[in-house]
Amino acid sequence: MNVNQSTHYDDKITRYFVTATVIWAGVAFLLGLFAALQIAFWPANTGLEWFTFGRIRPLHTNAAIFAFAGNTIFAGIYYSTQRLLRTRLFSDILSRIHFWGWQLIIVSAAITLPLGITQGKEYAELEWPVDIAITLIWVVFAVNFFGTLWRRREKHMYVAIWFYIATIITVAVLHIVNSLAIPFSMMKSYPIWSGIQDALVQWWYGHNAVAFFLTTPFLGLMYYFVPKAANRPVYSYRLSIIHFWALVFIYIWAGPHHLLYTALPEWAQTLGMVFSVMLWAPSWGGMINGLLTLKGSWHLLKKDPILKFFVAALTFYGMSTFEGPLLSIKSVSALGHYTDWIVGHVHSGALGWNGFMAFGMIYFLLPKLWKTDLYSEKLATQHFWLGLSGVSIYYVSMVVAGITQGLMWRAIDPTGKLVYPEFIDTVTKIMPLYWIRFMGGLLYFAGFILMIYNIVKTLQKAPAHIEDSAIANLTNENVKDNEPRRLEGFATVFSVLALIAILVGSVIEIYPTLNITKYVEPNQAINPYTALEIEGRDLYIREGCYLCHSQQIRPMPAEALRYGPPSTVAESMYDRPFQWGSKRTGPDLARVGKKYPNYWHYKHMIDPRQIQPASIMPSYTWLAQKNVDFMQIRKKVSVMGFLGVPYSADEKANADVLAQKQAQEIADDLKAQGVEAKNLEKKEIIALIAYLQSLGQKGVSK
Amino acid sequence: MMKEGFANFSDTNLIVFGFLLFMAVFVGSLVWTYFIQDKQFYNKLSHMPLADGEINGK
C-alpha cells in the first residue's frame, strides 16, 4: 500500500514484532515446560546432549527474555513512540534491519545454546560473535528511536518515552561491559573479568537485565497502554516522574543482592541489600499509580479482558517487587538463595508481570493493527483465568518447595549434626512440587493456546490490504514551543542525565573490585588450573553444570558441616567465567575435589543412578565418547596467560603435552579400577574429572 | 551493618560523592516535580496517550 510516509505511522513494523512476539512466546513456554518436566522426570533429558537440562534451560531463559519479552517491548515501543511523538519512525529500513537482525540473533541462540556454545553466565550465555551482533542491532534500534525523537512533532516527551530512553541507554552499557571477552576460537572466548570481578559485573548485568529489559520498558508500556485501555489519564503524572528517577537511580546498585554471603566483599553485599530494600518505595509507587489509573472505572474490569490482564500484571509487579527486596535481606536470602523460591519469584515476574502485560498489549493492538474486531472477548477472558491459575500454581509450588528445601539444608540436631546429611533427601522431598509446577505451566500454556486460536480467527477477518494509520494534527503547536521544559523537551539533556544516573552506581560498585588482589588474604595463594583442568572447566560450562550446582560455600554452620569451610576470594580469582551458580538442584561442588575417587566420577557421569538411585541428574554418556581437542588447549592457556593468569612459558608452550600427560594418569587410574574403553585418555570425561578433582584443591598457604 | 560496610569500603571519596549525588538528584527531582512545575502542565502531559492522533485508527 502506497501511503505518504510523512503523514502515516509505520504499523507494519509493529505487526511484524507482534507476530514475532506470539511465535517466540510459544517457543519459550514450550521450552519452559520441557525443562520443568526434566526436573520432575529425569528420563525427559532424552540422553541426547543437545536436549539435556543444562542446555535447554539457558535456551528457555534466552527465549523468554530476549525473544518473547524483547519482541514485546519492540512492538510496544514502536507503536506508542510514533503516536506519542506524532511522527513516523525515523527510518523504515532501520526498522526492518532491527526486526530481521533481532530474529536472526534469536535463531543463532537457538542453534548455539543446544550445541553447548555458551559463555556460562546466566542471561548472557551467547558467545562473542552473537554478542557483537546484539550490539550492532541495538545501535540500529537506538538510531531509529533517537532519530524519531529528533524529528518529532510533539515537543514534550511523555513519561513512557523516558522509560524507553533509559532502557536503550542502560541495556547498551550493561551488555557491552558484561560481554567484554578475548576469543580463543571462532565461537568461544574467555571474559576479561575473573572471580569476584566477574561475579559482580555479571550480577550487575543480570539484575539490571531484569530491571532495564523486563521492568523499565514494560513500565513505559504500562504508562501508555493502561491509560489507553482504560481511556483515562494516568493517576498521578508527578508520581510517575518520581517513579522513573528513583527507579533508574536505585536499581543499578541492587545487583550484589544475588551474591549475599558469598566471597564478595561485605561492603558490596551491604550496598546491594540496602539499595534493594530502597526499591520497595518507587516500585510500589509505580504499581499504585498504574492501578489507581482505573479509579472510577473499576466496573470496566468485569467485562474487559485487556484490563484484567493489565491489572493482574500490575498486581504481580507489586508482588514481585515486594518479594525481591524481601529476598535481598541477608537473613531471608540465607534461607531462600539457591532454592526454588527464587525460581518462583522470577516466574511470578516473568509470567505474571511481563507475560500478562504482553498479552494485554497484544489483545489491545490486534484490532488496531489489523483493522478488525477481536474474534472473541470470551476466549480472551478464559485465557486470562487459565493464565492466572497457571502462574499462581507455579508460584506457590515453587515457594513451598524452596522454603522446604532451604529449611532441610540448614536443619542441625542437638548434637550438632545435619538432620539431612544426604542432599538427595532434600530433593526427593520436593519432587511432588516439581510435578505441581509442571501442571501450573501446562495451564498457563493452555491459556496461550486459546490466544493463538483467537488471534488466528481475528486475522481471518482482517482486510487483505491494511492501510497504515494516518497521523492527526500534523501541525502540532508544541513544535513551535520556544520554551520547552528541559526534561520533557530536550531529549539529549534527558538522555545524558539518565546515563549519569546509571553510571554513578555502576562505577562506584565495580571500580573498587578491579584490583582483585586487594581482597585476597595475604596468607593465601592459589595455583592456577592445569591445562587439562581448563579443558574440563570448559566442558563443565558447556554442559551447564552451573545451572544446578553452585561453587560457593556460604559462612553458615549448616554449609560448613555439609560442604566444608566457606569459599574465599582467592579460590576463584582465576575463574573465567566465575561459576558460583545461583541454584542448587544438586549439591555445592566448591570442595568436591578429592572427595571421591576418579572412578566414582566416571560412573556418576555415565549413569548417576548407579551412584545415587534417586538422582535426577542427566546421564552424560557422550563425554566418554567424544575426544578432547588438545591442540586448542594451547590457545586457551595462552589467552588465560594474556589475561593475567600466571602460567610459565613452558606451561603455555607445552599446554597440550602437559594436558595429555595428566589425562594419561587419570585414564590409567580408571583402567586399574576396571574401566575398559579405547583411547580413554583422549575422552572428554577425563578432562572433566580432572577439573572436578581440582575444585577446592588449589589453595596453598604462603 | 551499614557502618561495617562503609568501614570496609576503602575509598571514602567515592562514597561521599555517590551519596551526595544520589541525595541531590533525588531531593532535586522531588522539589522540581512537586514545587516548581505547575499542575496544569502535568495534566496536559498525562493526557498525551489519550490524544495521540490517529485519523483512521480502529
Coordinates of N, CA, C and O in Angstrom, one line a residue, chain B residues 10-53:
Chain B
S10 N 37.1 1.1 50.9 CA 38.4 1.7 51.1 C 38.5 3.1 50.5 O 39.3 3.9 50.9
D11 N 37.6 3.5 49.6 CA 37.7 4.8 49.0 C 36.5 5.7 49.5 O 35.4 5.7 49.0
T12 N 36.8 6.5 50.5 CA 35.8 7.4 51.2 C 35.3 8.4 50.2 O 34.1 8.8 50.2
N13 N 36.2 8.9 49.4 CA 35.7 10.0 48.5 C 34.6 9.5 47.5 O 33.7 10.2 47.3
L14 N 34.8 8.3 47.1 CA 33.7 7.7 46.2 C 32.4 7.6 46.9 O 31.4 7.9 46.4
I15 N 32.5 7.2 48.2 CA 31.2 7.0 49.0 C 30.5 8.4 49.1 O 29.3 8.5 48.8
V16 N 31.3 9.3 49.5 CA 30.7 10.7 49.7 C 30.2 11.2 48.5 O 29.0 11.8 48.4
F17 N 30.9 11.1 47.4 CA 30.5 11.6 46.1 C 29.2 10.9 45.6 O 28.2 11.6 45.3
G18 N 29.2 9.6 45.7 CA 28.0 8.9 45.3 C 26.8 9.2 46.2 O 25.7 9.4 45.6
F19 N 27.0 9.3 47.5 CA 25.9 9.6 48.4 C 25.3 11.0 48.1 O 24.1 11.1 48.0
L20 N 26.2 12.0 48.0 CA 25.7 13.3 47.8 C 25.0 13.5 46.4 O 24.0 14.1 46.3
L21 N 25.6 12.9 45.4 CA 25.0 13.0 44.1 C 23.6 12.3 44.1 O 22.6 12.9 43.6
F22 N 23.5 11.1 44.7 CA 22.3 10.4 44.8 C 21.2 11.3 45.5 O 20.1 11.5 45.0
M23 N 21.6 11.8 46.7 CA 20.6 12.6 47.5 C 20.2 13.8 46.8 O 19.0 14.2 46.8
A24 N 21.2 14.5 46.2 CA 20.9 15.8 45.5 C 19.9 15.6 44.4 O 19.0 16.3 44.2
V25 N 20.2 14.5 43.6 CA 19.2 14.3 42.4 C 17.9 13.9 42.9 O 16.9 14.4 42.4
F26 N 17.8 13.1 44.0 CA 16.5 12.6 44.5 C 15.7 13.8 45.1 O 14.6 14.0 44.7
V27 N 16.4 14.5 45.9 CA 15.7 15.7 46.5 C 15.3 16.7 45.4 O 14.2 17.3 45.4
G28 N 16.3 16.9 44.5 CA 16.1 17.9 43.4 C 14.9 17.5 42.6 O 14.0 18.3 42.2
S29 N 14.7 16.2 42.3 CA 13.6 15.8 41.4 C 12.3 15.9 42.2 O 11.3 16.3 41.6
L30 N 12.3 15.7 43.5 CA 11.1 15.9 44.3 C 10.7 17.4 44.3 O 9.5 17.7 44.0
V31 N 11.7 18.2 44.5 CA 11.4 19.7 44.6 C 10.9 20.1 43.2 O 9.9 20.8 43.1
W32 N 11.6 19.7 42.2 CA 11.2 20.1 40.8 C 9.8 19.7 40.5 O 9.0 20.5 40.0
T33 N 9.5 18.4 40.8 CA 8.2 17.9 40.4 C 7.1 18.5 41.2 O 6.0 18.8 40.6
Y34 N 7.3 18.5 42.5 CA 6.1 18.9 43.3 C 6.0 20.4 43.6 O 4.9 20.9 44.0
F35 N 7.1 21.2 43.5 CA 7.0 22.6 43.9 C 7.3 23.6 42.7 O 6.9 24.7 42.8
I36 N 8.0 23.1 41.7 CA 8.4 24.1 40.7 C 7.4 23.9 39.5 O 6.9 24.9 39.0
Q37 N 7.2 22.7 39.1 CA 6.3 22.5 37.9 C 4.8 22.8 38.3 O 4.4 22.5 39.4
D38 N 4.1 23.3 37.3 CA 2.7 23.6 37.6 C 1.8 22.4 37.2 O 2.1 21.7 36.3
K39 N 0.7 22.3 38.0 CA -0.2 21.1 37.8 C -0.8 21.1 36.4 O -1.0 20.0 35.9
Q40 N -1.1 22.2 35.9 CA -1.7 22.2 34.6 C -0.8 21.6 33.5 O -1.3 20.9 32.6
F41 N 0.4 21.9 33.6 CA 1.4 21.3 32.6 C 1.4 19.8 32.7 O 1.3 19.1 31.7
Y42 N 1.4 19.3 33.9 CA 1.4 17.8 34.1 C 0.1 17.2 33.7 O 0.0 16.1 33.1
N43 N -1.0 18.0 33.9 CA -2.3 17.5 33.5 C -2.3 17.3 32.0 O -2.8 16.3 31.4
K44 N -1.7 18.3 31.3 CA -1.7 18.3 29.8 C -0.8 17.0 29.4 O -1.2 16.3 28.5
L45 N 0.3 16.8 30.0 CA 1.2 15.7 29.7 C 0.5 14.4 29.9 O 0.6 13.5 29.1
S46 N -0.3 14.3 31.0 CA -0.9 13.0 31.3 C -1.9 12.6 30.3 O -2.3 11.4 30.2
H47 N -2.5 13.6 29.6 CA -3.5 13.2 28.6 C -2.9 12.9 27.2 O -3.6 12.6 26.3
M48 N -1.6 12.9 27.1 CA -1.0 12.6 25.8 C -1.3 11.3 25.2 O -1.7 11.2 24.0
P49 N -1.3 10.2 25.9 CA -1.7 8.9 25.3 C -3.2 8.9 24.8 O -3.5 8.2 23.9
L50 N -4.0 9.7 25.4 CA -5.4 9.7 25.1 C -5.7 10.5 23.8 O -6.8 10.5 23.2
A51 N -4.7 11.4 23.4 CA -4.9 12.2 22.3 C -3.8 12.1 21.3 O -3.1 13.0 20.9
D52 N -3.5 10.8 21.0 CA -2.2 10.6 20.3 C -2.4 10.6 18.8 O -1.5 10.1 18.0
G53 N -3.5 11.0 18.3 CA -3.7 11.4 16.9 C -3.6 10.3 15.9 O -2.7 10.2 15.1

